[in-house]
mmCIF file of C-alpha atoms in Angstrom:
data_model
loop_
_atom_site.group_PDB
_atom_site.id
_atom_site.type_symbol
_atom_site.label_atom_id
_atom_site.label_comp_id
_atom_site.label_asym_id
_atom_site.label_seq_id
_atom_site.Cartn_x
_atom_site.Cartn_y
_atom_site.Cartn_z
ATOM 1 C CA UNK A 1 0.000 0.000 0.000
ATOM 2 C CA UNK A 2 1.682 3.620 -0.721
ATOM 3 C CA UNK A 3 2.700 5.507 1.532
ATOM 4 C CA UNK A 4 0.169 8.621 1.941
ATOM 5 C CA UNK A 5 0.633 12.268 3.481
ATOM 6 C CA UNK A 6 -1.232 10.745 6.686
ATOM 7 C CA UNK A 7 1.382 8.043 7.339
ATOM 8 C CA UNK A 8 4.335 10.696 7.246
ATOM 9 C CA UNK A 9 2.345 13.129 9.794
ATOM 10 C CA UNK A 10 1.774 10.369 11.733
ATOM 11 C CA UNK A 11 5.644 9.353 11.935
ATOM 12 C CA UNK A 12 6.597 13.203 12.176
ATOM 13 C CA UNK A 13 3.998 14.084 15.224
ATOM 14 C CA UNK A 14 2.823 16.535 12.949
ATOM 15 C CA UNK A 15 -0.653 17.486 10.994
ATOM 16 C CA UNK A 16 -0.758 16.391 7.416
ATOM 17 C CA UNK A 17 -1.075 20.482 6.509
ATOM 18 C CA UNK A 18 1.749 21.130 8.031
ATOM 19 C CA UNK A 19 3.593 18.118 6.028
ATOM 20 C CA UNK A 20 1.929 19.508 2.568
ATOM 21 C CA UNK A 21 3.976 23.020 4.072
ATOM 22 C CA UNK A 22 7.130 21.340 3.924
ATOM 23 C CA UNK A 23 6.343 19.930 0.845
ATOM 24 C CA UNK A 24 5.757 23.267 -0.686
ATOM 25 C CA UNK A 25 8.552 24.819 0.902
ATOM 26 C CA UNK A 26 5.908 26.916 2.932
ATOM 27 C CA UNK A 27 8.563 30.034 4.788
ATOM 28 C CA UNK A 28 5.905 29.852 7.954
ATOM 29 C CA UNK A 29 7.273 26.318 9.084
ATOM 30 C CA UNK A 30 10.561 26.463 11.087
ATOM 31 C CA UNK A 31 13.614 24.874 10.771
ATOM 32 C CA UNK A 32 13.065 21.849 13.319
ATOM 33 C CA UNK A 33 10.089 21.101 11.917
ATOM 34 C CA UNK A 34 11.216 20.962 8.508
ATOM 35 C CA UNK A 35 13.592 18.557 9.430
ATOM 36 C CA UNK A 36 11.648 16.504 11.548
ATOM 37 C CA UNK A 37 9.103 15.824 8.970
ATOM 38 C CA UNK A 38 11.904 15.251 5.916
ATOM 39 C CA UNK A 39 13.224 12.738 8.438
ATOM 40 C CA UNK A 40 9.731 10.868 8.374
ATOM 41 C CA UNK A 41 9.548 10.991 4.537
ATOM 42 C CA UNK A 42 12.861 9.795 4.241
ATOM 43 C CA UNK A 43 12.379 6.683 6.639
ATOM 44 C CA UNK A 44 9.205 6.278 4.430
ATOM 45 C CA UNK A 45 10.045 6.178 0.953
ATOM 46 C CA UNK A 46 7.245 9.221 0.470
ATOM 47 C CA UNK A 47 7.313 10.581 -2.643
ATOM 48 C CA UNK A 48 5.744 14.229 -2.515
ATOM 49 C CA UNK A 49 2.990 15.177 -5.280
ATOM 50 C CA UNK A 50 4.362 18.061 -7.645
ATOM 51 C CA UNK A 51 2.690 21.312 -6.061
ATOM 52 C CA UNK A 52 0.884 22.600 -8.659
ATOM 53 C CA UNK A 53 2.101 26.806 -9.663
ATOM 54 C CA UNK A 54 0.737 28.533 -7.303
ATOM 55 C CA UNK A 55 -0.670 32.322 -8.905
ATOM 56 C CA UNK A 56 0.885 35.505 -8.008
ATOM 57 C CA UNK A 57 -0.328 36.677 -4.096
ATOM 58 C CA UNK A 58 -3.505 38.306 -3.657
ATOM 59 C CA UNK A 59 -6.864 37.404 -2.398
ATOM 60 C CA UNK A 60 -6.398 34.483 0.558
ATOM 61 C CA UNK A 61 -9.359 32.347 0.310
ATOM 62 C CA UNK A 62 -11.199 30.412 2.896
ATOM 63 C CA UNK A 63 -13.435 27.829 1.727
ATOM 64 C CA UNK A 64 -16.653 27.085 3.665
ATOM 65 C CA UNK A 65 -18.090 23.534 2.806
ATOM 66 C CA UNK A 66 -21.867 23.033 2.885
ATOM 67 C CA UNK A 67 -23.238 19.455 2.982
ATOM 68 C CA UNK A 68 -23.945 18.145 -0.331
ATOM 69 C CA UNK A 69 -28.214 18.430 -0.774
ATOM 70 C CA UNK A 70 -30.464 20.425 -2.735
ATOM 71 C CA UNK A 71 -31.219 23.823 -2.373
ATOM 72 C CA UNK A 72 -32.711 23.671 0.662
ATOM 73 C CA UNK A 73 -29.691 22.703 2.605
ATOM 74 C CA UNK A 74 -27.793 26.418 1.773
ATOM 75 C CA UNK A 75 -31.394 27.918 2.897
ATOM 76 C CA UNK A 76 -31.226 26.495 6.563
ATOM 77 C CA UNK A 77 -30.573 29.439 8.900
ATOM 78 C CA UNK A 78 -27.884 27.635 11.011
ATOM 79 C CA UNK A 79 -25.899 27.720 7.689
ATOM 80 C CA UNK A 80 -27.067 31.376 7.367
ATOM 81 C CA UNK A 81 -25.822 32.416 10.823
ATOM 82 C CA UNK A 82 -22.840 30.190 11.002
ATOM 83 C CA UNK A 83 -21.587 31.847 7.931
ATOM 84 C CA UNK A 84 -22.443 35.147 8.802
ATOM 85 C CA UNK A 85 -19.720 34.328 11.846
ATOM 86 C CA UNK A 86 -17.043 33.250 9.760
ATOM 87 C CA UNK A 87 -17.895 36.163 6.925
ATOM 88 C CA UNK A 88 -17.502 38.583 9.780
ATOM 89 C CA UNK A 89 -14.105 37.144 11.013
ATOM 90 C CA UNK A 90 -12.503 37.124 7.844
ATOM 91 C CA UNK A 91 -13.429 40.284 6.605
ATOM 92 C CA UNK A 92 -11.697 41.477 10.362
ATOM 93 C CA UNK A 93 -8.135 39.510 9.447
ATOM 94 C CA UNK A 94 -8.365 40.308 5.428
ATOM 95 C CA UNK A 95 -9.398 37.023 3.790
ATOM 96 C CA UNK A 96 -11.873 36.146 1.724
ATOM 97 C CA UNK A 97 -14.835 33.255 2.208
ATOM 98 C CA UNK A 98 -16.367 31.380 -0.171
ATOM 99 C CA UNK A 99 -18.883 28.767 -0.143
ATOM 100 C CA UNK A 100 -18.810 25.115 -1.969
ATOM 101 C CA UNK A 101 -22.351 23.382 -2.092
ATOM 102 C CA UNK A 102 -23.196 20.688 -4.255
ATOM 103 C CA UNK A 103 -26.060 18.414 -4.965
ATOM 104 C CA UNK A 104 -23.417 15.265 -3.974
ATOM 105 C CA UNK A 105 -19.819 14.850 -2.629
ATOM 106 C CA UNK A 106 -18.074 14.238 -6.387
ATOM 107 C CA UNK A 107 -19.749 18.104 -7.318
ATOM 108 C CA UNK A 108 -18.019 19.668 -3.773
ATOM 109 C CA UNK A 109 -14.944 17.746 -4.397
ATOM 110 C CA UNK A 110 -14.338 18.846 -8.194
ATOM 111 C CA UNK A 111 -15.188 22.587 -6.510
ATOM 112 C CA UNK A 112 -12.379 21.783 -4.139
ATOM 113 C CA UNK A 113 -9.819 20.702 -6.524
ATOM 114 C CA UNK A 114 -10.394 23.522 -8.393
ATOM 115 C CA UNK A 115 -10.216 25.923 -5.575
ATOM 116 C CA UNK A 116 -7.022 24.315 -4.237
ATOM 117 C CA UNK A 117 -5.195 24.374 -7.611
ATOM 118 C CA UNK A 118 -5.627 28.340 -8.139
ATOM 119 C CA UNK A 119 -2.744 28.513 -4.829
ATOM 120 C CA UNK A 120 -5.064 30.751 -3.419
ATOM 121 C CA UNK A 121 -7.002 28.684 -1.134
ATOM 122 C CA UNK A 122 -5.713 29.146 2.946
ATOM 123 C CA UNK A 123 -7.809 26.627 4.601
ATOM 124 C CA UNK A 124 -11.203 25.312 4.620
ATOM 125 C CA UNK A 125 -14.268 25.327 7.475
ATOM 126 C CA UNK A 126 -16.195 22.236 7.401
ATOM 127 C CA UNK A 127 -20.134 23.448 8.439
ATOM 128 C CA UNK A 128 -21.186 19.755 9.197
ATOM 129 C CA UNK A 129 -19.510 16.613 10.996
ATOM 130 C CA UNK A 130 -20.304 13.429 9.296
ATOM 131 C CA UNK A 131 -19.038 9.363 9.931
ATOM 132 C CA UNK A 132 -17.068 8.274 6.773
ATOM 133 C CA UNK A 133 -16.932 11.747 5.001
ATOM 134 C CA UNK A 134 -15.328 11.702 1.414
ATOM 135 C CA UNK A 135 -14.310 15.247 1.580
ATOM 136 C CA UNK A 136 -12.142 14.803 4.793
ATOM 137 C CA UNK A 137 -10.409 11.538 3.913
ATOM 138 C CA UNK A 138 -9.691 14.572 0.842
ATOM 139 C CA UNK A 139 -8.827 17.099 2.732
ATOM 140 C CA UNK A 140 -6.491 14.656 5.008
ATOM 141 C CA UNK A 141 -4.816 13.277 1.978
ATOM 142 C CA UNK A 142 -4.078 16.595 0.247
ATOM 143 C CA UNK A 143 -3.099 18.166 3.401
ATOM 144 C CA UNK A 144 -4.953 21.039 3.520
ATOM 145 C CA UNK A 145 -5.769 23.085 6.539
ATOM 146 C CA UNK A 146 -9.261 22.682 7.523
ATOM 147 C CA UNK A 147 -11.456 23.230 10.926
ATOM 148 C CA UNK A 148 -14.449 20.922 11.370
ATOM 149 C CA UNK A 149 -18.057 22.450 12.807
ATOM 150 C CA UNK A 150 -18.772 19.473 14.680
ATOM 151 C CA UNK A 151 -17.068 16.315 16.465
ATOM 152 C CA UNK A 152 -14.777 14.695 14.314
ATOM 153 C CA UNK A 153 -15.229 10.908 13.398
ATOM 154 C CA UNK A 154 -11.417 10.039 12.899
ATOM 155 C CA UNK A 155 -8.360 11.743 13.577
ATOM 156 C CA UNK A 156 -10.102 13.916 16.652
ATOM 157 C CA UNK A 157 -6.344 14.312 18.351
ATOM 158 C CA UNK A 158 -5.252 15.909 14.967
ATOM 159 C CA UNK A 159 -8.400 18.073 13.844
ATOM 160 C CA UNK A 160 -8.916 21.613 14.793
ATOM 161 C CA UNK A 161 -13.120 21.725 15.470
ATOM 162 C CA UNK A 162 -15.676 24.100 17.064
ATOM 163 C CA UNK A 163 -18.757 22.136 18.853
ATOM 164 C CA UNK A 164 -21.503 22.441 21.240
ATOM 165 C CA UNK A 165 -22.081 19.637 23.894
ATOM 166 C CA UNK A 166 -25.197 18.190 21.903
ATOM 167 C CA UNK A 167 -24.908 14.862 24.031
ATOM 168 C CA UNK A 168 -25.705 17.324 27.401
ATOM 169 C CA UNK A 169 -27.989 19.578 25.516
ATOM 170 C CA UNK A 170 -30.274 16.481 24.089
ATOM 171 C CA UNK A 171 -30.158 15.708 27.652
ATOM 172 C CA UNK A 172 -30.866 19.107 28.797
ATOM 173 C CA UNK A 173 -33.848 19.372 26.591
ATOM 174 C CA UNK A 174 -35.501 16.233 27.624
ATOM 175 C CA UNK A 175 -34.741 16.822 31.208
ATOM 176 C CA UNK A 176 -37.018 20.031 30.781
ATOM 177 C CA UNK A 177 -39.717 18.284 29.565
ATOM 178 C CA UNK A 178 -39.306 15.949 32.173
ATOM 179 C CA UNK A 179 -39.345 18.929 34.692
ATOM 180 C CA UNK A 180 -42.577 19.810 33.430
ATOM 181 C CA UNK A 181 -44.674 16.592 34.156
ATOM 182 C CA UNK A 182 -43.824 14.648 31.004
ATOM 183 C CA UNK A 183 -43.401 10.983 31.254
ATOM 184 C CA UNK A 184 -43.918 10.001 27.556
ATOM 185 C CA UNK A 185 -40.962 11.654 25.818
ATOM 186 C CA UNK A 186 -40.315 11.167 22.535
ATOM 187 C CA UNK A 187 -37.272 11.835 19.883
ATOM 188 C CA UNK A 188 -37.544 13.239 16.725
ATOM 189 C CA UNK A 189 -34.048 13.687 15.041
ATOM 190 C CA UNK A 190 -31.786 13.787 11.343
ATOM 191 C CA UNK A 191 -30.265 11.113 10.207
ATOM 192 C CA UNK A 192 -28.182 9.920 12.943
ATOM 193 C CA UNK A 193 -24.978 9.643 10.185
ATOM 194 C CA UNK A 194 -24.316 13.539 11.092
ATOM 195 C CA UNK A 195 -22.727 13.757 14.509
ATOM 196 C CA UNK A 196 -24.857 16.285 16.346
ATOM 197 C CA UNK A 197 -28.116 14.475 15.497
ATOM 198 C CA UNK A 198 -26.084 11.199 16.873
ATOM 199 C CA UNK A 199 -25.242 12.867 19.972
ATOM 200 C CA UNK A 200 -28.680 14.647 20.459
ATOM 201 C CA UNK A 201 -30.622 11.861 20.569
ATOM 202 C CA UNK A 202 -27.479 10.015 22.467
ATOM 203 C CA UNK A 203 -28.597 12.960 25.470
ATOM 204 C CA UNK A 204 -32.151 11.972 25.001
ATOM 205 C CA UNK A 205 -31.578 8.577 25.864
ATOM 206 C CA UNK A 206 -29.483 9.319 29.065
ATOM 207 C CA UNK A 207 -31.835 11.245 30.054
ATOM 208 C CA UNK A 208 -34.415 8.570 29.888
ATOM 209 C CA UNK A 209 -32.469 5.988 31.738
ATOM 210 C CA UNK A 210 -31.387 8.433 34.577
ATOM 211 C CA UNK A 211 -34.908 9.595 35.431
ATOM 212 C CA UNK A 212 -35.922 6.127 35.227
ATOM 213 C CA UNK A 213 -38.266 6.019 32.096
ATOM 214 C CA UNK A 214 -38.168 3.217 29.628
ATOM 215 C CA UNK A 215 -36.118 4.188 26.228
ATOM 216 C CA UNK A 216 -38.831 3.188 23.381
ATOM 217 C CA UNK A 217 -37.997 2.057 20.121
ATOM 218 C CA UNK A 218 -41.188 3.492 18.816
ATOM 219 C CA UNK A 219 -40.823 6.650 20.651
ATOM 220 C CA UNK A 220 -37.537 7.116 18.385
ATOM 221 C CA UNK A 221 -38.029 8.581 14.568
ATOM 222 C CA UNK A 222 -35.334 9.458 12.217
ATOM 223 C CA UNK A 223 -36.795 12.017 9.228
ATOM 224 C CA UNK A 224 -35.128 14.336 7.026
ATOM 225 C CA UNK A 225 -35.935 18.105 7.799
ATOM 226 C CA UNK A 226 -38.576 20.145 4.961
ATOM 227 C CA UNK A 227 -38.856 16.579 3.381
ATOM 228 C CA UNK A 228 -41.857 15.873 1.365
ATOM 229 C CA UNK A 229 -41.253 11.820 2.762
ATOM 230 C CA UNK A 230 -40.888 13.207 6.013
ATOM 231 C CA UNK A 231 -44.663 13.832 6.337
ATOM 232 C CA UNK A 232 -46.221 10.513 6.420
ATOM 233 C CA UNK A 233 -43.619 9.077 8.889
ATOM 234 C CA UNK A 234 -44.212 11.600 11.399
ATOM 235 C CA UNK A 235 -48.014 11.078 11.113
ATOM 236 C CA UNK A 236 -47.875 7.276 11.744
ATOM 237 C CA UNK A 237 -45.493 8.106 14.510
ATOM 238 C CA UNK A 238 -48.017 10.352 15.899
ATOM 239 C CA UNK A 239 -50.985 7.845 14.739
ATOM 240 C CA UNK A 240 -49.375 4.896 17.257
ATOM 241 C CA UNK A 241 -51.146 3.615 19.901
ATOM 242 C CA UNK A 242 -49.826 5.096 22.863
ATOM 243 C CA UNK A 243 -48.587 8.478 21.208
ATOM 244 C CA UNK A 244 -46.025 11.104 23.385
ATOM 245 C CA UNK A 245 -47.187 14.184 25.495
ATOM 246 C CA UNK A 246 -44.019 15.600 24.476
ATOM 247 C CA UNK A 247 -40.687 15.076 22.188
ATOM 248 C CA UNK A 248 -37.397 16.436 21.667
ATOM 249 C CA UNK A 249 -36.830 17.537 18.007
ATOM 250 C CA UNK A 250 -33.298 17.716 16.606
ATOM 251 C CA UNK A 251 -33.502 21.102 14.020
ATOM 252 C CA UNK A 252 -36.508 23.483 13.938
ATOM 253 C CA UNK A 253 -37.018 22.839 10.296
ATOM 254 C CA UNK A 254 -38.338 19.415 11.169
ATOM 255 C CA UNK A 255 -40.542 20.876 14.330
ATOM 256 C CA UNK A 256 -41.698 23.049 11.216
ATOM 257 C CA UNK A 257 -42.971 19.578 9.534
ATOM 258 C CA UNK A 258 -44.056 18.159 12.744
ATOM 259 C CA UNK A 259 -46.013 21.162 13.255
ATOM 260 C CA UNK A 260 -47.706 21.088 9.785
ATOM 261 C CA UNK A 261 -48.589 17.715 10.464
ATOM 262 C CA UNK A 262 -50.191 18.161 13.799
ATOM 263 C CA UNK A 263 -52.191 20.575 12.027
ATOM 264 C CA UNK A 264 -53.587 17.968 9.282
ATOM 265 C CA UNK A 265 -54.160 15.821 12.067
ATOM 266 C CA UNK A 266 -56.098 17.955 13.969
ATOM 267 C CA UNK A 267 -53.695 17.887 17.101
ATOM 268 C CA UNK A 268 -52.413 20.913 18.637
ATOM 269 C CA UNK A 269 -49.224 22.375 19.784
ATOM 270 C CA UNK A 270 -48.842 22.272 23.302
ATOM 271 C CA UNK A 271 -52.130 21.053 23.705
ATOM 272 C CA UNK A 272 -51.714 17.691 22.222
ATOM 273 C CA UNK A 273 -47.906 17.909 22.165
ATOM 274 C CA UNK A 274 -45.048 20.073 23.706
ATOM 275 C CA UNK A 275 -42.050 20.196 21.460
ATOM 276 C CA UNK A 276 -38.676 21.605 22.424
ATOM 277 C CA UNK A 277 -36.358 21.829 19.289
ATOM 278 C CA UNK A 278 -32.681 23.208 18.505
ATOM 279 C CA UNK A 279 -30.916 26.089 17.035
ATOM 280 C CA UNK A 280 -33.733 28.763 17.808
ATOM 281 C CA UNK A 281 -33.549 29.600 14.114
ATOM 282 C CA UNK A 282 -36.161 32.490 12.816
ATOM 283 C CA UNK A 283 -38.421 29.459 11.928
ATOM 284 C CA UNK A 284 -38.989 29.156 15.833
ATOM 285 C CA UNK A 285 -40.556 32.134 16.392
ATOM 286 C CA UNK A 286 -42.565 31.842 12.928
ATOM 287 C CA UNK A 287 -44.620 29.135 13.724
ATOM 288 C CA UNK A 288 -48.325 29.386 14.664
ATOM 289 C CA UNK A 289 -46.999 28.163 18.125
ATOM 290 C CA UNK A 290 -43.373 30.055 19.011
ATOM 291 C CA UNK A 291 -41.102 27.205 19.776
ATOM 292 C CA UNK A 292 -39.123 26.731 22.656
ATOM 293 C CA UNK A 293 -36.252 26.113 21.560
ATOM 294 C CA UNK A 294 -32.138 24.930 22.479
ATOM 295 C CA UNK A 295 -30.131 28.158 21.303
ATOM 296 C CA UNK A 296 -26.329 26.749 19.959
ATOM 297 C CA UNK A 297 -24.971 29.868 19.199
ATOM 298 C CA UNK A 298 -24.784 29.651 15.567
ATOM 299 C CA UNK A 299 -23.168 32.478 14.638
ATOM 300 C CA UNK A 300 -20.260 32.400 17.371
ATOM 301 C CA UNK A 301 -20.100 28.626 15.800
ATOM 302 C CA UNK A 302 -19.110 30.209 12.689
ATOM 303 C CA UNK A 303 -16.533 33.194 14.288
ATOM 304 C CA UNK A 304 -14.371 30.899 15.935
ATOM 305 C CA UNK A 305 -14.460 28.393 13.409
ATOM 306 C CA UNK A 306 -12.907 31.125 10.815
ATOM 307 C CA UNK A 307 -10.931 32.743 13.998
ATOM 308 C CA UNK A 308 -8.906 29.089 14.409
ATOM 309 C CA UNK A 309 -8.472 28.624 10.944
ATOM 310 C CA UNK A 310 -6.510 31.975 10.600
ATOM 311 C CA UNK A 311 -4.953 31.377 13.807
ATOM 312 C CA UNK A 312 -3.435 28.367 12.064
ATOM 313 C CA UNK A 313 -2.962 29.495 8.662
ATOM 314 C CA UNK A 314 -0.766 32.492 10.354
ATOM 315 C CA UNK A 315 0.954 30.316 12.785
ATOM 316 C CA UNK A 316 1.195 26.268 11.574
ATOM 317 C CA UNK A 317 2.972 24.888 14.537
ATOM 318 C CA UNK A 318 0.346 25.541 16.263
ATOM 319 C CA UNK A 319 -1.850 22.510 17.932
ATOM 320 C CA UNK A 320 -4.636 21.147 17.092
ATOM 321 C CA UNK A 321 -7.342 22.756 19.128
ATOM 322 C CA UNK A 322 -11.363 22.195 20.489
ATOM 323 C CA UNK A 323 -13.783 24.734 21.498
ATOM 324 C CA UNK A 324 -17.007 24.060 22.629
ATOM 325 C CA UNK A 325 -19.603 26.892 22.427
ATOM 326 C CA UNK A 326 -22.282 27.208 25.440
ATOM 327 C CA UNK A 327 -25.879 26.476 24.580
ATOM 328 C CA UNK A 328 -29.037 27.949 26.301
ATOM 329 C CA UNK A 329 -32.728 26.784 26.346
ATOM 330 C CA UNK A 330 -34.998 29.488 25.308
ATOM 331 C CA UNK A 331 -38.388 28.974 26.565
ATOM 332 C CA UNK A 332 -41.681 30.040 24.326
ATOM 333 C CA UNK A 333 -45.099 28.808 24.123
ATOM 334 C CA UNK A 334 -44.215 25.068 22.368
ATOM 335 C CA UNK A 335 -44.268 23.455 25.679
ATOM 336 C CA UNK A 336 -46.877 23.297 28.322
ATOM 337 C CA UNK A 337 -46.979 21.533 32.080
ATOM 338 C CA UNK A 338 -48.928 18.408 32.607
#
């Protein structure tokens, strides 16, 4: 098997940007390090990829990468906030941000390549954590600098990211519900392949087991948010037997869709059904009910996820660092006491 830009980071104690550095001769890394990581090659047999001519200085470019979907996906306000944070940022240190969206991961990746071969691309904020992501095993490989919005699924000790604690706030969230007299608490979350659904509905379950109600399978539903397919799962969720007083929704888009279905079903909101959701987005306070909601910070997300990027584009010995961003429940009219 060859010998890739991960193996000689790994050997050198390094991060594979700052081998691609040495590779290109960047002037930022020192002397030691240089050495240190043309030791590791050596002992390896690496062979280095040609850098490809980089074009004369100007604009410095940070990429911001979107997770591949339709339309809708760039439209979500946490994507709206979170790169209103890192727009803000960079326009404070003189770079540039651009976004790369795509419909799937081969459109983002061709966007990448492209942007990486101009020799004008810094670095690269991740908005979304993912298991078994494409465009990181990329960005590893190619050893570009990037910060991940989320918890990383491999390399954590080696990958700058920005996160909330959405294991404690999924537990927060059903813990209020809990609070307020609720016994039948139910989940309603993303797919459980992006990290922060994973954890949220990780915290719901803890919270089930340590106030000593039963964790039910059929008090669980995955759905995709503003999905058209979404709709007649969460009506046959709500159509069971012995339906929830209550339930913890992972994104306000999907309490949006959970909403319009109550509606069809002639079920009110908190009547029928209190619903706490995440990322107080615009959409919570839009509703016919205002939704009380988990508040992540979105926008400070998005600042320190450009601020560490910089930080390490400016100064590459730097280490590997993780922030976590508070959260805060605010409370509306989506939840009532039993």
């Amino acid at each position: 098997m060859a010998v890739t830009i991960k193996d000689v980071a790994a050997k050198a104690g390094v991060s594979p940007s700052t081998v691609s550095r040495v590779c290109n001769d960047h002037p930022s890394i020192s002397r030691e390090t240089r050495e240190k990581v043309r030791r590791a090659m050596a002992a390896l047999h690496y062979e280095p990829v040609p850098a490809v001519p980089q074009t004369p200085p100007g604009i410095k470019l940070i990429g911001t990468i979107l997770p591949p979907s339709n339309r809708l996906t760039s439209e979500n306000p946490f994507y709206l906030q979170t790169l209103w944070g890192i727009s803000q940022f960079c326009s404070q240190r003189g770079y540039a941000a651009t976004i790369l969206t795509g419909e799937d991961e081969e459109e983002i990746l061709r966007g990448l390549q492209t942007l990486h071969q101009s020799g004008q691309l810094e670095g690269v904020i991740m908005l979304y954590s993912k298991a078994e992501d494409r465009i990181v095993d990329c960005l590893c490989e190619s050893g570009l600098l990037y910060v991940l919005i989320g918890k990383p699924d491999q390399l954590a000790g080696q990958t700058i990211c920005i996160d909330n604690d959405n294991l404690l706030a999924g537990r927060e969230a059903a813990d209020y519900l809990y609070s307020l007299g609720h016994r039948k608490i139910a989940y309603v979350g993303c797919d459980s392949a992006y990290l922060y659904a994973a954890d949220r509905k990780s915290g719901w379950q803890l919270s089930m087991l340590q106030n000593g109600l039963p964790v039910r399978p059929e008090y669980c539903l995955e759905a995709a948010p503003a999905s058209t397919e979404a709709t007649p799962a969460i009506r046959a969720f709500l159509e069971q037997p012995d339906p929830p007083t209550a339930v913890v929704v992972s994104d306000d888009i999907l309490a949006v869709t959970l909403e319009r279905t109550c509606i069809q079903m002639g079920l009110a909101v908190p009547r029928d059904l209190s619903v706490i959701s995440f990322n107080n987005s615009p959409f919570a306070q839009l509703t016919s009910f205002q939704l009380t909601s988990v508040d992540i910070n979105s926008f400070q997300l998005g600042f320190e996820a450009a601020s560490q990027l910089i930080n390490h584009v400016e100064n590459p010995n730097l280490l590997a660092t993780k922030i976590i961003v508070p959260h805060y429940i605010v409370e509306r009219e989506s939840c009532r006491r039993l």
